[in-house]
C-alpha positions as YAML, in Angstrom:
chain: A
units: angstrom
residues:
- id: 1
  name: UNK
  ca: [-0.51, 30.98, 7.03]
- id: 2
  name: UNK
  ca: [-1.73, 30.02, 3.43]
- id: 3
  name: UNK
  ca: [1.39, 28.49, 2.18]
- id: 4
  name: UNK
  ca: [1.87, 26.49, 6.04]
- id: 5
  name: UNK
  ca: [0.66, 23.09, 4.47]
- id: 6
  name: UNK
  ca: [2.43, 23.92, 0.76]
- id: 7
  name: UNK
  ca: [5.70, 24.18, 2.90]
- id: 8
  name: UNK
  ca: [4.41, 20.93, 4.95]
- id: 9
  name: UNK
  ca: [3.81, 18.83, 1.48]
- id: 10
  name: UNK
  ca: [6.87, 20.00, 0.13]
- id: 11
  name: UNK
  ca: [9.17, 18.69, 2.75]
- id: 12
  name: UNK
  ca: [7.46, 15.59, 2.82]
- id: 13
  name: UNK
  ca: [8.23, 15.12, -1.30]
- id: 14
  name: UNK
  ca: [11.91, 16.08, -0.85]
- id: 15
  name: UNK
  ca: [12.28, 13.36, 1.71]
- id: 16
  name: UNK
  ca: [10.19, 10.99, 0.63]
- id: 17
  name: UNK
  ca: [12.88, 8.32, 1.00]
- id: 18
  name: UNK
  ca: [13.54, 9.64, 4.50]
- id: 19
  name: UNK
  ca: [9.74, 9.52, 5.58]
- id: 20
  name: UNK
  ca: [9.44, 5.70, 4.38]
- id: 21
  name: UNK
  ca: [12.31, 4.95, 6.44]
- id: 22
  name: UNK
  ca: [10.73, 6.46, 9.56]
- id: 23
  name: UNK
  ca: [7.41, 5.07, 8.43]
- id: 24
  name: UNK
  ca: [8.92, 1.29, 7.97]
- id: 25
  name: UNK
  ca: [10.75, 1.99, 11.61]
- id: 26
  name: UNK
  ca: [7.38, 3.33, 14.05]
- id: 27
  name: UNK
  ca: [6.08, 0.00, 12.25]
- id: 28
  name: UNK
  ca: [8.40, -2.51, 13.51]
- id: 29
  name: UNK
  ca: [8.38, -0.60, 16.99]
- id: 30
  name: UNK
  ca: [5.20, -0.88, 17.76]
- id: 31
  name: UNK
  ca: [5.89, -4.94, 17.85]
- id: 32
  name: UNK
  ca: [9.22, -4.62, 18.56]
- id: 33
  name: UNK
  ca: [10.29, -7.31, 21.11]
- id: 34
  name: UNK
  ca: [7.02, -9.54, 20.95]
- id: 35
  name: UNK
  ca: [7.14, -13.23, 19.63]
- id: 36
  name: UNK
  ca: [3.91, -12.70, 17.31]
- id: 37
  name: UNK
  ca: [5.34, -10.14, 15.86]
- id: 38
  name: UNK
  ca: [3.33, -8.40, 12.25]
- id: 39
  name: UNK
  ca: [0.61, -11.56, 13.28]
- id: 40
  name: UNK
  ca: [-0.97, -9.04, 15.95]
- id: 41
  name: UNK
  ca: [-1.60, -6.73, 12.88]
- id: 42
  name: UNK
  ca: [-4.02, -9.06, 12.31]
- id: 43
  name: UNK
  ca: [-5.03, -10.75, 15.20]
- id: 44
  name: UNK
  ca: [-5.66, -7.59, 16.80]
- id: 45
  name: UNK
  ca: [-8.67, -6.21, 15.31]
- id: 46
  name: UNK
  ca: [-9.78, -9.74, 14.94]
- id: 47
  name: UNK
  ca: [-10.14, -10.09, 18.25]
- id: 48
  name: UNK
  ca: [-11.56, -7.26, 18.85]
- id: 49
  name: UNK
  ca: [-14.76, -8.13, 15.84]
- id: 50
  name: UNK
  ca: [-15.55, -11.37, 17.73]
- id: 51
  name: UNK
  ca: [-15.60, -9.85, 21.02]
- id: 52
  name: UNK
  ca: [-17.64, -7.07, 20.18]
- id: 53
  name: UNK
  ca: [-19.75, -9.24, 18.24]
- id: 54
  name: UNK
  ca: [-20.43, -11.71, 20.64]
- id: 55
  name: UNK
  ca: [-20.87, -9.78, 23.62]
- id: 56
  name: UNK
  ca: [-23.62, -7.14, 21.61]
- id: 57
  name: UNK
  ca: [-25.12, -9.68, 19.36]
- id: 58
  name: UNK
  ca: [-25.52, -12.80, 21.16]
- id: 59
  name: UNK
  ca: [-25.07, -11.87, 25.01]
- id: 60
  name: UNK
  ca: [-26.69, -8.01, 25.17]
- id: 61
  name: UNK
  ca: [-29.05, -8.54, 21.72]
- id: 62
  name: UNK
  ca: [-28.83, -5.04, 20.94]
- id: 63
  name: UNK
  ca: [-31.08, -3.70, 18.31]
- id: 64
  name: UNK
  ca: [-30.98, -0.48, 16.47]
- id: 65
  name: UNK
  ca: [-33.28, 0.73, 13.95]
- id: 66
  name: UNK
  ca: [-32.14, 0.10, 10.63]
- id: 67
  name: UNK
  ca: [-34.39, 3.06, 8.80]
- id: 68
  name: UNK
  ca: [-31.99, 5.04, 11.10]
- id: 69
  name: UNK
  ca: [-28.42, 3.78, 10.73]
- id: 70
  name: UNK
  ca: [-29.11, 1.50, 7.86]
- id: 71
  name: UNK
  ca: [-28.66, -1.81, 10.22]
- id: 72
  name: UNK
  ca: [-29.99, -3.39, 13.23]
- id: 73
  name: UNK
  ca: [-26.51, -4.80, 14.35]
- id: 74
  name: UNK
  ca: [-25.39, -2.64, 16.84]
- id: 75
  name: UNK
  ca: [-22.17, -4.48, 16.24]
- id: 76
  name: UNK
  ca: [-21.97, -2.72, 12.58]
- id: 77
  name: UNK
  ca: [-23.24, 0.23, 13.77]
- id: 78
  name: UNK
  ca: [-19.95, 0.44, 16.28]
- id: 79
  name: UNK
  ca: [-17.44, -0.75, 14.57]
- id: 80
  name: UNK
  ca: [-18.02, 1.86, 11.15]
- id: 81
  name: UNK
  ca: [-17.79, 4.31, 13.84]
- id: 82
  name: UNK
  ca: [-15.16, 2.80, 15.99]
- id: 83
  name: UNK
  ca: [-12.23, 2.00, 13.86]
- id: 84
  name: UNK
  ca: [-11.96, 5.68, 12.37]
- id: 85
  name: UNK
  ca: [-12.15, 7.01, 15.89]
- id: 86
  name: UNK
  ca: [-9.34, 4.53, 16.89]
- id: 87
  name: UNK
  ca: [-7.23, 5.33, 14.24]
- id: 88
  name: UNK
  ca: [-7.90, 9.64, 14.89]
- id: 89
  name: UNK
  ca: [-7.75, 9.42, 18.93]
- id: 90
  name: UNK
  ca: [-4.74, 7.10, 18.91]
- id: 91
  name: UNK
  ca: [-2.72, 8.89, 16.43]
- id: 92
  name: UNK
  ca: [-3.08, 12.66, 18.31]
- id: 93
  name: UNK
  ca: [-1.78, 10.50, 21.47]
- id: 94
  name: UNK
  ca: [1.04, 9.30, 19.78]
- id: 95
  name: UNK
  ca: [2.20, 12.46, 17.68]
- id: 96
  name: UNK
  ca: [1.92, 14.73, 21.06]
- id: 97
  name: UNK
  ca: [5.26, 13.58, 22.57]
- id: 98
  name: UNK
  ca: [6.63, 12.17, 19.13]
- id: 99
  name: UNK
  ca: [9.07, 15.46, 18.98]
- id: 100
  name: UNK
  ca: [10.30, 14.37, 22.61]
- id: 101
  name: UNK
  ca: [10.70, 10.94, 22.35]
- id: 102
  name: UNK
  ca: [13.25, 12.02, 18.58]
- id: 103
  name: UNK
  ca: [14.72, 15.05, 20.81]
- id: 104
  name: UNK
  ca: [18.20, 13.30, 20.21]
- id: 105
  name: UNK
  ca: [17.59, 13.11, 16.22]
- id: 106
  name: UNK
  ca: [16.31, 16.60, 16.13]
- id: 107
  name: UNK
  ca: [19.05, 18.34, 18.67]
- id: 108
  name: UNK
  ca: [22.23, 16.08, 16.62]
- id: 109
  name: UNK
  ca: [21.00, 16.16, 12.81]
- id: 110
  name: UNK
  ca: [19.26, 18.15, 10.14]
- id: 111
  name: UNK
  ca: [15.82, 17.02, 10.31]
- id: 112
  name: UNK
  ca: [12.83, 18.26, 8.64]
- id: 113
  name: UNK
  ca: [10.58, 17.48, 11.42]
- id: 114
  name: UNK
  ca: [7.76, 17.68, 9.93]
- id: 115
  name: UNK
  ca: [8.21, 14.18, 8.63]
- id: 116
  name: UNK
  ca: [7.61, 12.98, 12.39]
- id: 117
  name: UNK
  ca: [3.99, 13.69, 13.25]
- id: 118
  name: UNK
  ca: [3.24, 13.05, 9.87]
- id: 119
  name: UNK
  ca: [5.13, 9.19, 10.12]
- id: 120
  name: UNK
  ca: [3.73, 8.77, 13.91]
- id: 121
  name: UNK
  ca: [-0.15, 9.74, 12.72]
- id: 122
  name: UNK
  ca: [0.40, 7.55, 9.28]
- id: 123
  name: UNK
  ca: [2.17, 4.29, 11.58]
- id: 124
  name: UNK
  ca: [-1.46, 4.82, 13.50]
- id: 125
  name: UNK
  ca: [-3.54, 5.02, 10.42]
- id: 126
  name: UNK
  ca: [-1.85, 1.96, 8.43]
- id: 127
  name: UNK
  ca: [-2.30, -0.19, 11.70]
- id: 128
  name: UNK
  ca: [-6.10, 0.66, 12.62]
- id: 129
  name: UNK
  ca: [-6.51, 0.40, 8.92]
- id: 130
  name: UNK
  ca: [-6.16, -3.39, 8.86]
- id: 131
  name: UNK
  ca: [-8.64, -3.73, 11.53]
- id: 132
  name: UNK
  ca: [-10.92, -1.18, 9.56]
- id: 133
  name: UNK
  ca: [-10.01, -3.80, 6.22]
- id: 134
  name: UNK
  ca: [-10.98, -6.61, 7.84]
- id: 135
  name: UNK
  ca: [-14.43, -4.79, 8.89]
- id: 136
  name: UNK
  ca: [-15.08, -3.60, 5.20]
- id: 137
  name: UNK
  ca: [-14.20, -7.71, 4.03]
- id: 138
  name: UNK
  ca: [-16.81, -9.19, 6.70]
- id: 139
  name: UNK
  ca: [-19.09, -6.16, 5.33]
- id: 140
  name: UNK
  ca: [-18.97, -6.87, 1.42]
- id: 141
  name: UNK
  ca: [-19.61, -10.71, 2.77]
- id: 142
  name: UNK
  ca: [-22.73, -9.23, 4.29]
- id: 143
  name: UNK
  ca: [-23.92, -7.59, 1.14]
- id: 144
  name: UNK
  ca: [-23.09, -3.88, 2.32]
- id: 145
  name: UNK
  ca: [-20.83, -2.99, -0.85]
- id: 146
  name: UNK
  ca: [-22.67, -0.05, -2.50]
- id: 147
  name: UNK
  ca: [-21.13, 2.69, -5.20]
- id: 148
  name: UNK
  ca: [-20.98, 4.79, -2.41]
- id: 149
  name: UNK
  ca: [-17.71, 3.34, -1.12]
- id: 150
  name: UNK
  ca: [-15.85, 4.92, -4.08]
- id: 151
  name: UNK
  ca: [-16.33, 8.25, -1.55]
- id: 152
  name: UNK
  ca: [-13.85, 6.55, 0.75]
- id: 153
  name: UNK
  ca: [-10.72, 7.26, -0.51]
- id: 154
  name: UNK
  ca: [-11.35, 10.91, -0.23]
- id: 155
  name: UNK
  ca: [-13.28, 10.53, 3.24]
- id: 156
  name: UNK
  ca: [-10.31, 8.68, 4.47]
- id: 157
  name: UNK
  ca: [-7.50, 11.67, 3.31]
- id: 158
  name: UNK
  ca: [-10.17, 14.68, 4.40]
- id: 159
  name: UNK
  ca: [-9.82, 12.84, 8.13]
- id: 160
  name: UNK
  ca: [-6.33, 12.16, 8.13]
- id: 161
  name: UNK
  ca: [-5.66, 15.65, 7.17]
- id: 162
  name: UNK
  ca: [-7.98, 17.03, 9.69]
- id: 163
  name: UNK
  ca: [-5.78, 14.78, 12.23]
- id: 164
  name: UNK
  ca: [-2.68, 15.90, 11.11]
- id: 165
  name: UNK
  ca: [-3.47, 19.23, 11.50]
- id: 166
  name: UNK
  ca: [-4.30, 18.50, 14.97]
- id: 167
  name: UNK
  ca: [-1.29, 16.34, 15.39]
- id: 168
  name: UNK
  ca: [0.97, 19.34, 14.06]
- id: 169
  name: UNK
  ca: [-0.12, 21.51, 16.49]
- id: 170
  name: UNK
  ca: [0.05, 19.28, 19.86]
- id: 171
  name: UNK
  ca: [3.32, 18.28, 18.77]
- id: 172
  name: UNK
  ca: [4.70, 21.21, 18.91]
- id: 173
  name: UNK
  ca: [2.39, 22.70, 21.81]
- id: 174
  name: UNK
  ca: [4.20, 19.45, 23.62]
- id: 175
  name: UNK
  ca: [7.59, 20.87, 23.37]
- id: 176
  name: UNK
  ca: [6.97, 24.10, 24.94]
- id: 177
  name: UNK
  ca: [4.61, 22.84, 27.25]
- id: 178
  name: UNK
  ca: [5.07, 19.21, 28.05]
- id: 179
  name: UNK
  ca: [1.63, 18.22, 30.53]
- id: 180
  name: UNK
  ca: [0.36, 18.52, 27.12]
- id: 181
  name: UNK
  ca: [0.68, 14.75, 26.95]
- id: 182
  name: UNK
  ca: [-0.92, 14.21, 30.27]
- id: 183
  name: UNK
  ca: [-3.78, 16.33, 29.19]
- id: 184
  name: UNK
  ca: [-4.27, 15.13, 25.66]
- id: 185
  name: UNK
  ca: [-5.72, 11.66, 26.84]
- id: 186
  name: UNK
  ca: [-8.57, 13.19, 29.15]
- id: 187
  name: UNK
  ca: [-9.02, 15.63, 26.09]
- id: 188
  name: UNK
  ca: [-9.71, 12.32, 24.08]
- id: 189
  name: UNK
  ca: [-11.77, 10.28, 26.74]
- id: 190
  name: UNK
  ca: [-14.41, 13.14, 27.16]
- id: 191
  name: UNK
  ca: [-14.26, 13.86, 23.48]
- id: 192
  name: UNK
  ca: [-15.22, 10.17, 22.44]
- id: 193
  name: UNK
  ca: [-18.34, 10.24, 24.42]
- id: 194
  name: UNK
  ca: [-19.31, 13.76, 23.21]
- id: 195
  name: UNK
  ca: [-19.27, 12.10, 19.65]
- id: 196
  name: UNK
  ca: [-21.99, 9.55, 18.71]
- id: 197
  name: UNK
  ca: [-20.07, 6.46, 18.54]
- id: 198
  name: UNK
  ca: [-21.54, 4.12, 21.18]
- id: 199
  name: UNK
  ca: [-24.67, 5.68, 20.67]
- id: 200
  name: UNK
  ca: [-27.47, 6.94, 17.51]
- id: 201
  name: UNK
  ca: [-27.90, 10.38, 17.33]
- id: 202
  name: UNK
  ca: [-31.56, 9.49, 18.22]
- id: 203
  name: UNK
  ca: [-30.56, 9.06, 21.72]
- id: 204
  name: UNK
  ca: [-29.55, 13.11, 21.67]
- id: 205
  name: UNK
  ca: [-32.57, 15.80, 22.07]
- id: 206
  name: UNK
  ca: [-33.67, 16.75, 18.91]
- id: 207
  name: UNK
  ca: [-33.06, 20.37, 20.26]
- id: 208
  name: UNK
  ca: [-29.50, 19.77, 20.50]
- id: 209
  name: UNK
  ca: [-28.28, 17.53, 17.51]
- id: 210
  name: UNK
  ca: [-28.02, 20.57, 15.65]
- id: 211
  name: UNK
  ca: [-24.75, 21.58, 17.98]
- id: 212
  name: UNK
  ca: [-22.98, 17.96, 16.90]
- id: 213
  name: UNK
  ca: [-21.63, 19.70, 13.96]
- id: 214
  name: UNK
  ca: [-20.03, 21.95, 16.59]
- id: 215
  name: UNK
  ca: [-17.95, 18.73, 17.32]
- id: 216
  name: UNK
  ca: [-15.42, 18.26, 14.70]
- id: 217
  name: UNK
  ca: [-15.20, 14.95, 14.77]
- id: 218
  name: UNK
  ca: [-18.66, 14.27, 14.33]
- id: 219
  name: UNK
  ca: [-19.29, 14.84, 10.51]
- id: 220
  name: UNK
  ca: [-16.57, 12.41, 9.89]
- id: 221
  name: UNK
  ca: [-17.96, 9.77, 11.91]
- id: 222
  name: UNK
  ca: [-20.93, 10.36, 10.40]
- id: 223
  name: UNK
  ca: [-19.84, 10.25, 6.78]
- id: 224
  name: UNK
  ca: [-18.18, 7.13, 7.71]
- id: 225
  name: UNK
  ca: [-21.23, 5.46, 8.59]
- id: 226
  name: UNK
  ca: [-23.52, 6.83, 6.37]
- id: 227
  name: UNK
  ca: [-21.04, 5.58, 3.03]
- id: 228
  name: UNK
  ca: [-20.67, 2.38, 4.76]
- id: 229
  name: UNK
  ca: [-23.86, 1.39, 6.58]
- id: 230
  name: UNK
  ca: [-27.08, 3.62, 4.86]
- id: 231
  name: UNK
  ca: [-25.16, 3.82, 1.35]
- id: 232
  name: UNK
  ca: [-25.74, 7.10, 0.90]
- id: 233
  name: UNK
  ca: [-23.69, 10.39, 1.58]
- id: 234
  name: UNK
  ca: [-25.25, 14.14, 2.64]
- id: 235
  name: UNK
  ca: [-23.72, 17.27, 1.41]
- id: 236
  name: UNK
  ca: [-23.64, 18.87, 4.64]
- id: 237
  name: UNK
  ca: [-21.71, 16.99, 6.61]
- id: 238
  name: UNK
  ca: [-19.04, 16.35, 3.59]
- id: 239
  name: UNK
  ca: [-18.63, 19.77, 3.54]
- id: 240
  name: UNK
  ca: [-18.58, 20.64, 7.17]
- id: 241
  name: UNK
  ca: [-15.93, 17.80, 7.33]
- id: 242
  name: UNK
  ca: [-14.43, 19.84, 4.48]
- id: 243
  name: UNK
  ca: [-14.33, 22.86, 6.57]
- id: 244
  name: UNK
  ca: [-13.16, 21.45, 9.55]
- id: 245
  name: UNK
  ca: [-10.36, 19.59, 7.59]
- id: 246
  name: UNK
  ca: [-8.82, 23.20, 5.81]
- id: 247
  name: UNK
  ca: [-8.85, 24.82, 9.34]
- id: 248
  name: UNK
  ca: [-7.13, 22.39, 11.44]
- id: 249
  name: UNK
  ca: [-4.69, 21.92, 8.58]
- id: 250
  name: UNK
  ca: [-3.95, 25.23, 7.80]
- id: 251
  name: UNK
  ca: [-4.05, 26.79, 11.68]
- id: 252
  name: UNK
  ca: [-2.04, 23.34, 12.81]
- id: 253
  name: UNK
  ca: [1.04, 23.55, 10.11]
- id: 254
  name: UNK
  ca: [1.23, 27.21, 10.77]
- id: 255
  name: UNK
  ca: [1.99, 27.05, 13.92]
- id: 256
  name: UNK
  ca: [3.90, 24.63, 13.96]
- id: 257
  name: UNK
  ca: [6.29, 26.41, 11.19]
- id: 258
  name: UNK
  ca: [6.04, 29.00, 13.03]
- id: 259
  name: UNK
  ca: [7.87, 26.96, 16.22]
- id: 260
  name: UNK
  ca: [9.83, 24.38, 14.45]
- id: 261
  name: UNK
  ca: [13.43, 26.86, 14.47]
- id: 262
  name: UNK
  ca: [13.21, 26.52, 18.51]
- id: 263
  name: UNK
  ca: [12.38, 22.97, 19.06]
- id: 264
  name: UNK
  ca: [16.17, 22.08, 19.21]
- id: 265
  name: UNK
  ca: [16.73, 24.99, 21.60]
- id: 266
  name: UNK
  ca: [13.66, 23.57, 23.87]
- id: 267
  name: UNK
  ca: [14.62, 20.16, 23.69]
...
């Protein structure tokens, strides 16, 4: 199990040149056939800012306290919170069935296939990142910027190692047992309102909140939000998120290794 993600990391090294053409291809698919094209990278999240900011700021007036999430725009609030989820959520839907959808590559040609979660979950990260770039521009405009951001590099790479983890593992769950992908998004629905996203932990019992960290994706959320938003960052849930990250990563590449020789049988 130890040496699961070394053999992972390896593969992706040796065909590096093979994972940015599969990388450059899930980008153009995703707008494949639609006349704005790369513009919707853009226009996207964009869209998505103003509309959340207009219906919570000006029609709802929501107000949060800002000794508790470091603002009292409930728009900022959701959106540090929001685009990380987004990127996390929609990347384990798409690497579930990515095996499946490449069953012709992998059953035809020589294909390290670990290169496909890990190009589905990156295609998700690079696209929700834009919309996450655009937040962190309109956030330095509002005087946010703090030394603290220089922690988001590694925040960023502890949660998209945690996902892959996850990814490697329903990705190959999915071959073997494919109402995996009919599951996953119920999985993910329930999930994001067990995670304080839409809502301050305030809103939780004080009796329970110490059972969030029992929700992996929490810390990461948090961290997110408190680098961002408060400007400050808390040992415990950096190395919680820590801990959660090594775990999924290690558990989800080992069993995956431990499949990948039948997936071309399966499929």
């Amino acid at each position: 199990m130890a040496i699961a993600p070394i053999h992972w990391i390896l593969a992706l090294i040796r065909h590096h040149g093979l994972f940015k053409e599969f990388f450059a291809r899930e980008i153009r698919g995703r707008f494949a056939g639609s006349m704005g094209g790369s513009f919707w990278l853009l226009a996207t999240p964009l869209s998505q800012i103003l509309i959340y900011s207009f219906v919570f700021s000006v029609i709802l007036k929501i107000r949060l306290s800002h000794q508790e999430v470091g603002t009292e725009s409930f728009v900022l609030f959701l959106l540090a919170g929001l685009f990380p989820w987004m990127a996390f959520s929609e990347g384990l839907v798409r690497c579930t069935g990515i095996l499946i959808e490449n069953a012709n590559i992998i059953t035809k040609v020589v294909l390290p296939t670990e290169l496909l979660p890990t190009v589905g979950l990156s295609g998700t990260f690079f696209v929700n990142g834009v919309g996450m770039s655009l937040f962190l521009t309109y956030l330095v405009w509002a005087g946010f910027i703090s030394w603290t951001w220089l922690w988001l590099p590694l925040l960023i790479l502890l949660f998209f190692l945690f996902a892959l983890g996850l990814a490697a593992f329903l990705a190959a769950l999915c071959v073997f047992l494919r109402d995996t992908q009919q599951i996953l998004p119920i999985i993910v629905f329930v999930w994001f309102y067990l995670t304080p996203i839409i809502y301050p932990i305030s809103m939780i019992p004080s009796r329970f909140q110490a059972y969030l960290y029992f929700n992996p994706a929490f810390p990461f959320i948090e961290l997110f939000r408190q680098i961002l938003l408060r400007q400050t960052i808390d040992p415990v849930p950096l190395g919680i998120a820590t801990i959660w990250t090594v775990l999924s990563l290690f558990l989800g590449t080992f069993f995956f290794e431990r499949l990948k020789h039948s997936f071309a049988d399966v499929l």
